XYZ file of N, CA, C and O in Angstrom:
716
model
N 0.706 -1.154 0.025
C 0.048 0.077 -0.064
C 0.830 1.153 0.012
O 0.156 2.383 -0.428
N 2.179 1.178 0.353
C 3.035 2.495 0.456
C 3.304 2.620 -0.971
O 3.585 4.041 -1.135
N 3.136 1.905 -2.005
C 3.356 2.425 -3.332
C 2.000 3.223 -3.889
O 2.369 4.327 -4.347
N 0.706 2.697 -3.395
C -0.154 3.615 -3.849
C -0.347 4.902 -2.964
O -0.888 5.825 -3.684
N -0.218 4.927 -1.628
C -0.846 5.967 -0.974
C 0.575 6.815 -0.368
O 1.540 6.173 0.257
N 0.656 7.691 -0.730
C 2.183 8.809 -0.367
C 1.490 9.757 0.365
O 0.577 10.336 0.606
N 2.604 10.409 1.328
C 2.038 11.851 2.370
C 3.146 12.687 1.853
O 4.406 12.055 1.375
N 2.875 13.732 1.905
C 3.860 14.886 1.532
C 5.127 14.888 2.344
O 6.312 15.329 1.833
N 5.198 13.952 3.364
C 6.685 14.008 4.064
C 7.309 12.789 4.096
O 8.409 12.482 4.588
N 6.988 12.014 3.122
C 7.568 10.744 2.558
C 8.896 10.535 2.109
O 9.694 9.971 2.190
N 9.369 11.933 1.474
C 10.567 11.874 0.942
C 10.914 10.937 -0.088
O 11.747 10.520 -0.368
N 9.616 10.583 -0.748
C 9.610 9.874 -1.929
C 10.120 10.915 -3.258
O 10.504 11.783 -3.387
N 8.890 10.594 -3.964
C 9.211 11.275 -5.486
C 8.777 12.746 -5.216
O 9.210 13.547 -6.331
N 8.095 12.932 -4.446
C 7.668 14.406 -4.258
C 9.027 15.392 -3.989
O 8.916 16.466 -3.999
N 10.171 14.658 -3.359
C 11.617 15.251 -3.329
C 12.157 15.453 -4.808
O 13.186 16.370 -4.909
N 11.513 14.734 -5.783
C 12.278 15.122 -6.677
C 12.086 16.368 -7.610
O 10.919 16.878 -7.456
N 12.805 16.981 -8.178
C 12.745 18.335 -8.840
C 11.479 18.494 -9.638
O 10.961 19.419 -9.619
N 11.553 17.667 -10.471
C 10.673 17.546 -11.810
C 9.329 17.281 -11.146
O 8.085 17.902 -11.287
N 9.171 16.274 -10.081
C 7.964 15.873 -9.711
C 7.051 17.035 -8.655
O 6.061 17.312 -8.764
N 7.944 17.776 -7.810
C 7.467 18.779 -7.187
C 7.046 20.046 -7.974
O 6.254 20.440 -7.546
N 7.586 20.248 -8.907
C 6.833 21.083 -10.250
C 5.527 20.681 -10.810
O 4.717 21.712 -10.628
N 4.964 19.641 -10.821
C 3.940 19.097 -10.995
C 2.777 19.634 -10.141
O 1.774 20.189 -10.000
N 3.324 19.251 -8.979
C 2.529 19.916 -7.494
C 2.384 21.224 -7.513
O 0.944 21.546 -7.192
N 3.285 21.957 -7.592
C 3.319 23.241 -7.765
C 2.482 23.866 -8.784
O 1.825 24.910 -8.368
N 2.361 23.307 -9.866
C 1.693 23.941 -11.283
C 0.250 23.325 -10.685
O -0.974 24.402 -11.002
N 0.165 22.397 -9.944
C -1.434 22.147 -9.638
C -2.043 23.116 -8.546
O -3.063 23.407 -8.913
N -1.142 23.071 -7.746
C -1.415 24.160 -6.798
C -2.128 25.667 -7.351
O -3.004 26.265 -7.091
N -0.944 25.930 -8.232
C -0.857 27.221 -9.050
C -2.171 27.461 -9.971
O -3.258 28.461 -10.055
N -2.746 26.326 -10.393
C -3.937 26.172 -11.454
C -5.166 26.274 -10.375
O -6.054 26.807 -10.767
N -5.252 25.558 -9.339
C -6.279 25.627 -8.158
C -6.506 27.112 -7.701
O -7.466 27.403 -7.436
N -5.468 27.806 -7.637
C -5.551 29.293 -7.218
C -5.798 30.260 -8.618
O -6.040 31.425 -8.149
N -6.256 29.797 -9.650
C -6.175 30.627 -11.107
C -4.727 31.632 -10.696
O -4.777 32.511 -11.487
N -3.558 30.965 -10.537
C -2.434 31.835 -10.669
C -1.489 31.159 -11.984
O -1.194 30.275 -12.142
N -1.458 32.460 -12.825
C -0.823 31.774 -14.395
C 0.778 32.282 -14.151
O 1.169 32.466 -15.101
N 0.916 32.975 -12.792
C 2.475 33.058 -12.873
C 4.001 32.142 -13.640
O 3.419 31.117 -13.076
N 4.331 32.535 -14.526
C 5.159 31.589 -14.971
C 6.005 30.808 -14.484
O 6.089 29.602 -14.868
N 6.678 31.497 -13.515
C 7.500 30.741 -12.417
C 6.930 29.194 -11.954
O 7.861 28.446 -11.314
N 5.811 29.280 -11.863
C 4.854 28.269 -11.147
C 4.450 27.220 -12.102
O 3.841 26.054 -11.851
N 4.694 27.265 -13.549
C 4.275 26.374 -14.499
C 5.655 26.180 -15.345
O 5.975 26.863 -16.046
N 6.279 24.982 -15.090
C 7.385 24.277 -15.933
C 7.147 23.452 -17.034
O 7.948 23.364 -18.242
N 5.820 22.487 -17.122
C 5.430 21.739 -18.037
C 4.399 22.087 -18.515
O 3.507 23.237 -18.381
N 4.040 21.399 -19.891
C 2.558 21.449 -20.601
C 1.589 21.313 -19.392
O 1.582 20.768 -18.568
N 0.602 22.118 -19.559
C -0.651 22.369 -18.684
C -1.219 21.083 -18.169
O -2.209 21.050 -17.276
N -1.531 20.365 -19.151
C -2.533 19.149 -18.956
C -2.431 18.416 -17.656
O -3.491 18.411 -16.861
N -1.345 17.812 -17.177
C -1.242 17.042 -16.261
C -1.652 17.600 -14.726
O -2.489 17.463 -13.644
N -0.998 19.085 -14.812
C -1.466 19.845 -13.397
C -2.759 19.944 -13.366
O -3.419 20.253 -12.803
N -3.537 20.794 -14.831
C -5.006 20.611 -14.720
C -5.789 19.833 -14.379
O -6.813 19.862 -13.834
N -4.990 18.422 -14.610
C -6.049 17.276 -14.312
C -6.229 17.220 -12.528
O -7.020 16.949 -12.211
N -4.743 17.542 -11.899
C -4.797 17.314 -10.265
C -5.380 18.135 -9.866
O -6.011 18.241 -8.667
N -5.519 19.570 -10.149
C -6.087 20.991 -9.721
C -7.274 20.805 -8.955
O -7.277 21.050 -7.685
N -8.476 20.243 -9.563
C -9.722 19.831 -9.144
C -9.787 19.108 -7.904
O -10.453 19.061 -6.812
N -8.748 18.173 -7.467
C -8.499 17.314 -6.382
C -7.623 17.517 -5.512
O -7.553 16.608 -4.703
N -6.953 18.757 -5.504
C -6.186 19.009 -4.258
C -6.886 19.053 -2.983
O -6.230 18.382 -2.058
N -7.955 19.338 -2.929
C -8.859 19.395 -1.535
C -9.507 17.871 -1.462
O -9.591 17.751 -0.082
N -9.616 17.178 -2.477
C -10.427 15.786 -2.256
C -9.081 14.756 -1.731
O -9.379 13.816 -1.034
N -8.152 14.911 -2.441
C -6.791 14.006 -1.868
C -5.559 14.665 -1.469
O -4.722 14.728 -2.481
N -5.600 15.474 -0.691
C -4.496 16.677 -0.475
C -2.983 15.657 -0.017
O -2.169 16.335 -0.420
N -3.073 13.989 0.308
C -1.935 13.552 0.647
C -1.335 13.339 -1.053
O -0.173 12.693 -0.771
N -1.966 12.952 -1.953
C -1.770 12.608 -2.862
C -2.626 13.150 -4.230
O -3.484 12.441 -4.580
N -2.070 14.389 -4.594
C -3.104 15.029 -5.547
C -3.396 14.367 -6.775
O -4.176 14.790 -7.378
N -2.466 13.523 -7.378
C -2.543 12.872 -8.740
C -3.117 11.505 -8.359
O -3.128 10.747 -9.380
N -3.486 11.075 -7.303
C -4.266 9.586 -7.038
C -5.439 9.439 -8.242
O -5.389 8.338 -8.905
N -6.278 10.368 -8.006
C -7.659 10.175 -8.815
C -7.336 10.381 -10.399
O -7.701 9.437 -11.211
N -6.414 11.600 -10.732
C -6.317 11.422 -12.271
C -5.225 10.253 -12.724
O -5.543 9.398 -13.632
N -4.477 9.697 -11.729
C -3.742 8.734 -12.158
C -4.640 7.468 -12.265
O -4.365 6.352 -13.263
N -5.468 7.035 -11.331
C -6.487 6.059 -11.371
C -7.434 6.165 -12.664
O -7.435 5.077 -13.343
N -7.792 7.389 -12.849
C -8.490 7.705 -14.394
C -7.582 6.965 -15.356
O -8.089 6.632 -16.179
N -6.462 7.564 -15.531
C -5.734 7.018 -16.512
C -5.464 5.625 -16.889
O -5.405 4.999 -17.915
N -4.950 5.084 -15.530
C -4.802 3.449 -15.850
C -6.234 2.911 -16.152
O -6.197 2.093 -17.009
N -7.413 3.370 -15.777
C -8.805 2.859 -16.096
C -9.300 2.818 -17.719
O -9.264 2.254 -18.388
N -8.687 4.172 -18.057
C -8.782 4.456 -19.404
C -7.842 3.638 -20.220
O -8.178 3.029 -21.220
N -6.538 3.304 -19.867
C -5.692 2.463 -20.631
C -6.098 1.096 -20.294
O -6.296 0.270 -21.609
N -6.887 0.455 -19.445
C -7.324 -0.755 -19.365
C -8.414 -0.929 -20.454
O -8.467 -1.867 -21.165
N -9.246 -0.141 -20.385
C -10.366 0.139 -21.325
C -10.358 -0.103 -22.720
O -10.811 -0.432 -23.590
N -9.264 0.914 -22.947
C -8.643 0.948 -24.219
C -8.043 -0.226 -24.510
O -8.190 -0.306 -25.750
N -7.205 -0.798 -24.205
C -6.785 -2.262 -24.180
C -7.811 -3.165 -24.521
O -7.630 -4.253 -25.635
N -8.925 -3.245 -23.786
C -9.726 -4.144 -23.902
C -10.749 -3.751 -25.313
O -10.805 -4.702 -26.057
N -10.722 -2.654 -25.487
C -11.171 -2.093 -26.961
C -10.371 -2.231 -28.045
O -11.143 -2.984 -29.118
N -9.090 -2.359 -27.903
C -8.367 -2.789 -28.985
C -8.316 -4.262 -29.265
O -8.255 -4.613 -30.464
N -8.161 -4.915 -28.245
C -8.239 -6.493 -28.589
C -9.591 -6.976 -29.198
O -9.552 -7.673 -30.088
N -10.611 -6.548 -28.684
C -11.971 -6.602 -29.227
C -11.927 -6.350 -30.652
O -12.330 -7.109 -31.691
N -11.178 -5.268 -31.002
C -11.306 -4.893 -32.552
C -9.996 -5.733 -33.322
O -10.390 -6.057 -34.662
N -9.053 -5.995 -32.920
C -8.115 -6.873 -33.493
C -8.648 -8.300 -33.638
O -8.036 -8.937 -34.292
N -9.162 -8.534 -32.657
C -9.537 -10.424 -32.795
C -11.357 -10.176 -32.226
O -11.806 -10.871 -31.350
N -12.222 -9.884 -33.360
C -13.387 -9.848 -33.352
C -14.142 -11.350 -33.106
O -15.291 -11.308 -32.617
N -13.367 -12.333 -33.661
C -13.899 -13.645 -33.687
C -13.643 -14.439 -32.524
O -14.212 -15.138 -31.877
N -12.775 -13.790 -31.704
C -12.824 -14.307 -30.228
C -13.703 -13.566 -29.379
O -13.548 -12.377 -29.108
N -14.428 -14.479 -28.453
C -15.672 -13.959 -27.353
C -15.120 -13.170 -26.349
O -15.613 -12.330 -25.719
N -13.974 -13.510 -26.014
C -13.376 -13.084 -24.608
C -12.086 -12.244 -25.012
O -11.244 -12.141 -24.367
N -11.988 -11.695 -26.346
C -10.836 -10.631 -26.811
C -10.782 -9.565 -25.796
O -9.649 -9.253 -25.441
N -11.650 -9.120 -25.442
C -11.726 -7.871 -24.586
C -11.151 -8.136 -23.060
O -10.521 -7.213 -22.817
N -11.448 -9.162 -22.606
C -10.860 -9.639 -21.465
C -9.533 -10.091 -21.372
O -8.761 -9.889 -20.578
N -9.168 -10.306 -22.812
C -7.745 -10.997 -22.803
C -6.981 -9.652 -23.246
O -5.709 -9.196 -22.512
N -7.429 -8.424 -23.703
C -6.915 -7.208 -23.965
C -6.607 -6.458 -22.564
O -5.658 -6.031 -22.241
N -7.856 -6.625 -21.804
C -7.597 -6.076 -20.244
C -6.793 -6.686 -19.143
O -5.726 -6.028 -18.639
N -6.531 -8.105 -19.294
C -5.717 -8.743 -18.913
C -4.276 -8.488 -19.532
O -3.561 -8.523 -18.488
N -3.957 -8.271 -20.659
C -2.684 -8.093 -21.144
C -2.370 -6.857 -20.492
O -0.896 -6.612 -20.042
N -3.239 -5.802 -20.420
C -2.433 -4.615 -19.946
C -2.158 -4.655 -18.424
O -1.457 -4.144 -17.920
N -3.320 -5.373 -17.875
C -2.867 -5.682 -16.020
C -1.486 -6.190 -16.026
O -0.719 -5.656 -15.337
N -1.489 -7.182 -16.894
C -0.200 -7.854 -16.726
C 1.237 -6.943 -16.863
O 2.318 -6.892 -16.367
N 1.025 -6.400 -18.006
C 2.259 -5.573 -18.483
C 2.278 -4.364 -17.722
O 3.541 -3.799 -17.355
N 1.262 -3.634 -17.384
C 1.288 -2.372 -16.525
C 1.275 -2.444 -14.986
O 1.524 -1.238 -14.273
N 0.663 -3.382 -14.538
C 0.441 -3.382 -13.157
C 0.741 -4.411 -12.382
O 0.390 -4.584 -10.922
N 1.653 -5.539 -12.829
C 1.869 -6.808 -12.224
C 2.911 -6.843 -11.380
O 3.042 -7.708 -10.293
N 3.898 -5.647 -11.446
C 4.915 -5.416 -10.685
C 4.990 -4.196 -10.057
O 4.391 -3.218 -10.823
N 5.729 -3.787 -8.866
C 5.696 -2.585 -8.331
C 6.599 -1.187 -9.129
O 5.810 -0.364 -9.270
N 7.558 -2.026 -9.864
C 8.391 -1.068 -10.878
C 6.901 -0.409 -12.131
O 6.901 0.658 -12.280
N 6.460 -1.598 -12.408
C 5.395 -1.152 -13.307
C 4.416 -0.318 -12.847
O 3.935 0.479 -13.336
N 3.565 -0.699 -11.653
C 2.638 0.177 -10.882
C 3.048 1.439 -10.703
O 2.308 2.373 -10.905
N 4.604 1.668 -10.417
C 5.094 2.996 -10.095
C 4.966 4.033 -11.197
O 4.792 5.010 -11.264
N 4.979 3.431 -12.654
C 4.677 4.194 -13.495
C 3.465 4.820 -13.804
O 3.492 5.968 -14.274
N 2.487 4.394 -13.153
C 1.283 5.039 -13.154
C 0.726 5.729 -11.928
O -0.175 6.518 -11.835
N 1.579 5.622 -11.003
C 1.154 6.265 -9.443
C 2.329 7.586 -9.545
O 1.772 8.586 -9.140
N 3.720 7.496 -9.744
C 4.525 8.715 -9.908
C 4.023 9.877 -10.669
O 3.953 9.213 -12.216
N 3.848 11.096 -10.356
C 3.281 11.681 -11.474
C 4.484 11.965 -12.876
O 5.482 12.399 -12.409
N 4.068 11.658 -13.862
C 4.612 11.954 -14.915
C 3.689 12.249 -16.177
O 2.390 12.015 -16.054
N 4.092 13.079 -17.101
C 3.249 13.813 -18.177
C 2.765 12.343 -19.265
O 2.086 12.498 -19.733
N 3.794 11.556 -19.088
C 3.579 10.209 -19.822
C 1.878 9.241 -19.330
O 1.473 8.680 -20.188
N 1.907 9.489 -18.013
C 0.768 8.831 -17.557
C -0.568 9.268 -18.138
O -1.452 8.338 -19.025
N -1.103 10.542 -18.365
C -2.272 10.747 -19.290
C -1.973 10.704 -20.731
O -2.923 10.458 -21.505
N -0.416 10.963 -21.140
C -0.363 10.640 -22.690
C -0.643 9.204 -22.892
O -1.142 8.835 -24.328
N -0.287 8.331 -22.107
C 0.016 6.970 -22.361
C -1.867 6.242 -22.672
O -2.057 5.944 -23.405
N -2.387 6.967 -21.689
C -3.990 6.761 -21.961
C -4.642 7.268 -22.892
O -5.436 6.639 -23.925
N -4.013 8.612 -23.359
C -4.931 9.349 -24.476
C -4.257 8.502 -25.710
O -5.183 8.265 -26.525
N -3.179 8.033 -25.430
C -2.427 7.412 -26.958
C -3.352 6.278 -27.295
O -3.881 5.741 -28.264
N -3.630 5.175 -26.235
C -4.449 4.224 -26.310
C -5.792 4.319 -26.734
O -6.337 3.668 -27.834
N -6.502 5.486 -26.263
C -7.746 5.994 -26.520
C -7.904 6.331 -27.824
O -8.631 6.278 -28.604
N -6.645 6.898 -28.503
C -6.778 7.458 -29.910
C -6.505 6.334 -30.691
O -7.226 6.274 -31.880
N -5.760 5.534 -30.399
C -5.560 4.068 -31.289
C -7.150 3.662 -31.590
O -7.304 3.009 -32.567
N -7.740 3.394 -30.364
C -9.060 2.835 -30.360
C -10.068 3.765 -31.303
O -10.887 3.340 -32.144
N -9.902 5.340 -31.196
C -10.810 6.162 -31.898
C -10.645 5.982 -33.642
O -11.203 5.906 -34.145
N -9.289 5.815 -33.963
C -8.580 5.891 -35.305
C -9.248 4.322 -35.583
O -9.916 4.227 -36.992
N -9.176 3.438 -35.032
C -9.721 2.123 -35.591
C -11.061 2.175 -35.919
O -11.656 1.496 -36.686
N -11.935 2.704 -34.785
C -13.429 2.878 -34.995
C -13.985 3.842 -36.231
O -14.511 3.437 -37.071
N -12.702 4.707 -36.307
C -13.110 5.804 -37.417
C -12.903 5.237 -39.125
O -13.508 5.288 -39.731
N -11.695 4.135 -38.946
C -11.633 3.339 -40.126
C -12.639 2.526 -40.656
O -12.819 2.134 -41.551
N -13.045 2.009 -39.309
C -14.023 0.676 -39.602
C -15.561 1.423 -40.136
O -16.142 1.080 -41.098
N -15.814 2.832 -39.668
C -16.988 3.107 -39.993
C -16.898 5.056 -40.032
O -16.850 5.226 -38.957
N -16.267 5.398 -41.043
C -15.906 6.958 -40.945
C -17.450 7.539 -40.752
O -18.571 7.135 -40.934
N -17.187 8.568 -39.812
C -18.403 9.649 -39.534
C -17.559 10.876 -38.946
O -16.354 10.895 -38.135
N -18.482 11.873 -38.726
C -17.794 13.229 -38.236
C -17.644 13.107 -36.625
O -16.554 13.456 -36.188
N -18.644 12.231 -36.149
C -18.410 12.245 -34.623
C -17.206 11.208 -34.113
O -16.339 11.534 -33.346
N -16.872 10.213 -34.996
C -15.717 9.364 -34.643
C -14.370 10.247 -35.343
O -13.441 10.166 -34.356
N -14.571 11.043 -36.214
C -13.372 11.756 -36.505
C -12.879 12.819 -35.608
O -11.816 13.297 -35.092
N -14.065 13.812 -34.946
C -13.644 14.406 -33.969
C -13.286 13.895 -32.540
O -12.425 14.306 -32.102
N -13.660 12.467 -32.404
C -13.138 11.774 -30.942
C -11.600 11.445 -31.214
O -10.944 11.574 -30.388
N -11.356 10.746 -32.517
C -9.826 10.795 -32.785
C -9.130 11.916 -32.840
O -7.983 11.666 -31.986
N -9.726 12.785 -33.637
C -8.689 14.027 -33.647
C -8.797 14.605 -32.311
O -7.624 15.140 -31.609
N -9.731 14.489 -31.252
C -9.814 15.137 -29.960
C -8.790 14.393 -29.016
O -7.984 15.062 -28.340
N -8.585 12.925 -29.207
C -7.756 12.292 -28.555
C -6.145 12.572 -28.665
O -5.461 12.740 -27.898
N -6.045 12.629 -30.066
C -4.627 12.784 -30.626
C -4.186 14.175 -30.194
O -3.182 14.687 -29.482
N -5.075 15.421 -30.395
C -4.933 16.937 -29.916
C -4.999 16.974 -28.476
O -3.981 17.803 -27.802
N -5.516 15.806 -27.752
C -5.224 16.169 -25.926
C -4.093 15.619 -25.709
O -3.596 16.307 -24.510
N -3.322 15.097 -26.351
C -1.984 14.505 -26.245
C -1.032 15.605 -26.100
O -0.158 15.579 -24.930
N -1.300 16.648 -26.645
C -0.434 17.919 -27.056
C -0.448 18.617 -25.409
O 0.648 19.195 -25.268
N -1.455 18.355 -24.697
C -1.515 19.107 -23.552
C -0.421 18.571 -22.405
O -0.430 18.927 -21.423
N -0.405 17.291 -22.623
C 0.512 16.803 -21.975
C 2.084 16.294 -22.337
O 3.013 16.566 -21.843
N 2.237 15.720 -23.594
C 3.375 15.535 -24.002
C 3.150 16.000 -25.569
O 3.297 14.932 -26.399
N 3.703 16.791 -25.905
C 3.491 17.513 -27.410
C 4.385 16.409 -28.333
O 3.729 16.192 -29.523
N 5.535 16.195 -27.945
C 6.305 15.380 -28.783
C 5.660 14.053 -29.103
O 5.894 13.117 -30.367
N 4.754 13.393 -28.442
C 4.167 12.368 -28.774
C 2.814 12.547 -29.560
O 2.110 11.345 -29.979
N 2.332 13.428 -29.723
C 1.207 13.586 -30.508
C 1.545 13.402 -32.181
O 0.658 12.789 -32.719
N 2.710 14.060 -32.359
C 3.337 13.591 -34.147
C 3.151 12.328 -34.504
O 2.472 11.865 -35.211
N 3.893 11.424 -33.691
C 3.701 9.916 -34.330
C 2.229 9.312 -34.265
O 2.110 8.255 -34.967
N 1.608 9.794 -32.996
C 0.275 9.426 -33.241
C -0.746 9.827 -34.201
O -1.342 9.076 -35.001
N -0.293 10.865 -34.384
C -1.320 11.558 -35.634
C -0.920 10.877 -36.772
O -1.396 10.780 -37.746
N 0.487 10.774 -37.215
C 1.111 10.007 -38.355
C 0.763 8.562 -38.786
O 0.103 8.239 -39.534
N 0.668 7.936 -37.693
C -0.027 6.585 -37.313
C -1.686 6.617 -37.913
O -2.239 5.716 -38.443
N -2.099 7.458 -37.365
C -3.684 7.820 -37.226
C -3.876 7.959 -38.968
O -4.800 7.534 -39.463
N -3.218 9.018 -39.505
C -3.275 9.491 -40.852
C -3.147 7.953 -41.918
O -3.854 7.760 -42.733
N -1.886 7.319 -41.562
C -1.836 6.193 -42.302
C -3.013 5.092 -41.998
O -2.989 4.580 -42.908
N -3.434 4.945 -40.884
C -4.447 4.187 -40.837
C -5.907 4.331 -41.698
O -6.779 3.478 -42.275
N -6.206 5.961 -41.482
C -7.505 6.000 -42.139
C -7.275 6.525 -43.838
O -8.244 6.648 -44.517
N -6.099 6.614 -44.111
C -5.971 7.085 -45.588
C -6.470 6.202 -46.636
O -7.238 6.528 -47.507
N -6.091 4.852 -46.317
C -6.788 3.826 -47.299
C -8.436 3.957 -47.646
O -8.788 4.260 -48.328
N -9.004 4.350 -46.352
C -10.347 4.423 -46.406
C -10.746 5.683 -46.820
O -12.046 5.791 -47.729
N -10.140 6.866 -46.949
C -10.640 8.003 -47.607
C -10.193 7.917 -48.957
O -10.908 8.641 -49.624
N -9.095 7.104 -49.440
C -8.720 7.085 -50.890
C -9.952 6.021 -51.755
O -10.010 6.049 -52.806
N -10.657 5.240 -50.955
C -11.240 4.223 -51.467
C -12.763 5.004 -51.969
O -13.207 5.600 -51.947
């Protein structure tokens, strides 16, 4: 449980220079303070945590990280269902694969617990992959908006991650557009 629940005086990841900047930025967003000195990274992750400062004061990123893990889990289930539609339990296998790879060891679990911009970016990347597959299966404006929104959302967390996802998405939908 020590991995999941942290306290400000634990001398754990909160003492790391970069992680403390996420907390400081979340506090700044919660106070509507846009002073540049309080914002070192892209705004997305700190904005996710800002509403939860009062709810989970000992671990401000607990709920956003949990939401990201669940998003990743559901996205992997959806990916497996689309990749193996003939298998009845494909979604269960996809969710299980995510669980084994992402949460079965303490180091793997820490990647979802310690604040990093990769946490929401990974969840959005998986969601974008599902959205692009859905768009390629049945083109439509709603699906296009969802795929574009998921890819565009990555920019708020890790701008450099959005470009390869956008290229992959373009390659996936181009045959359908040309047909």
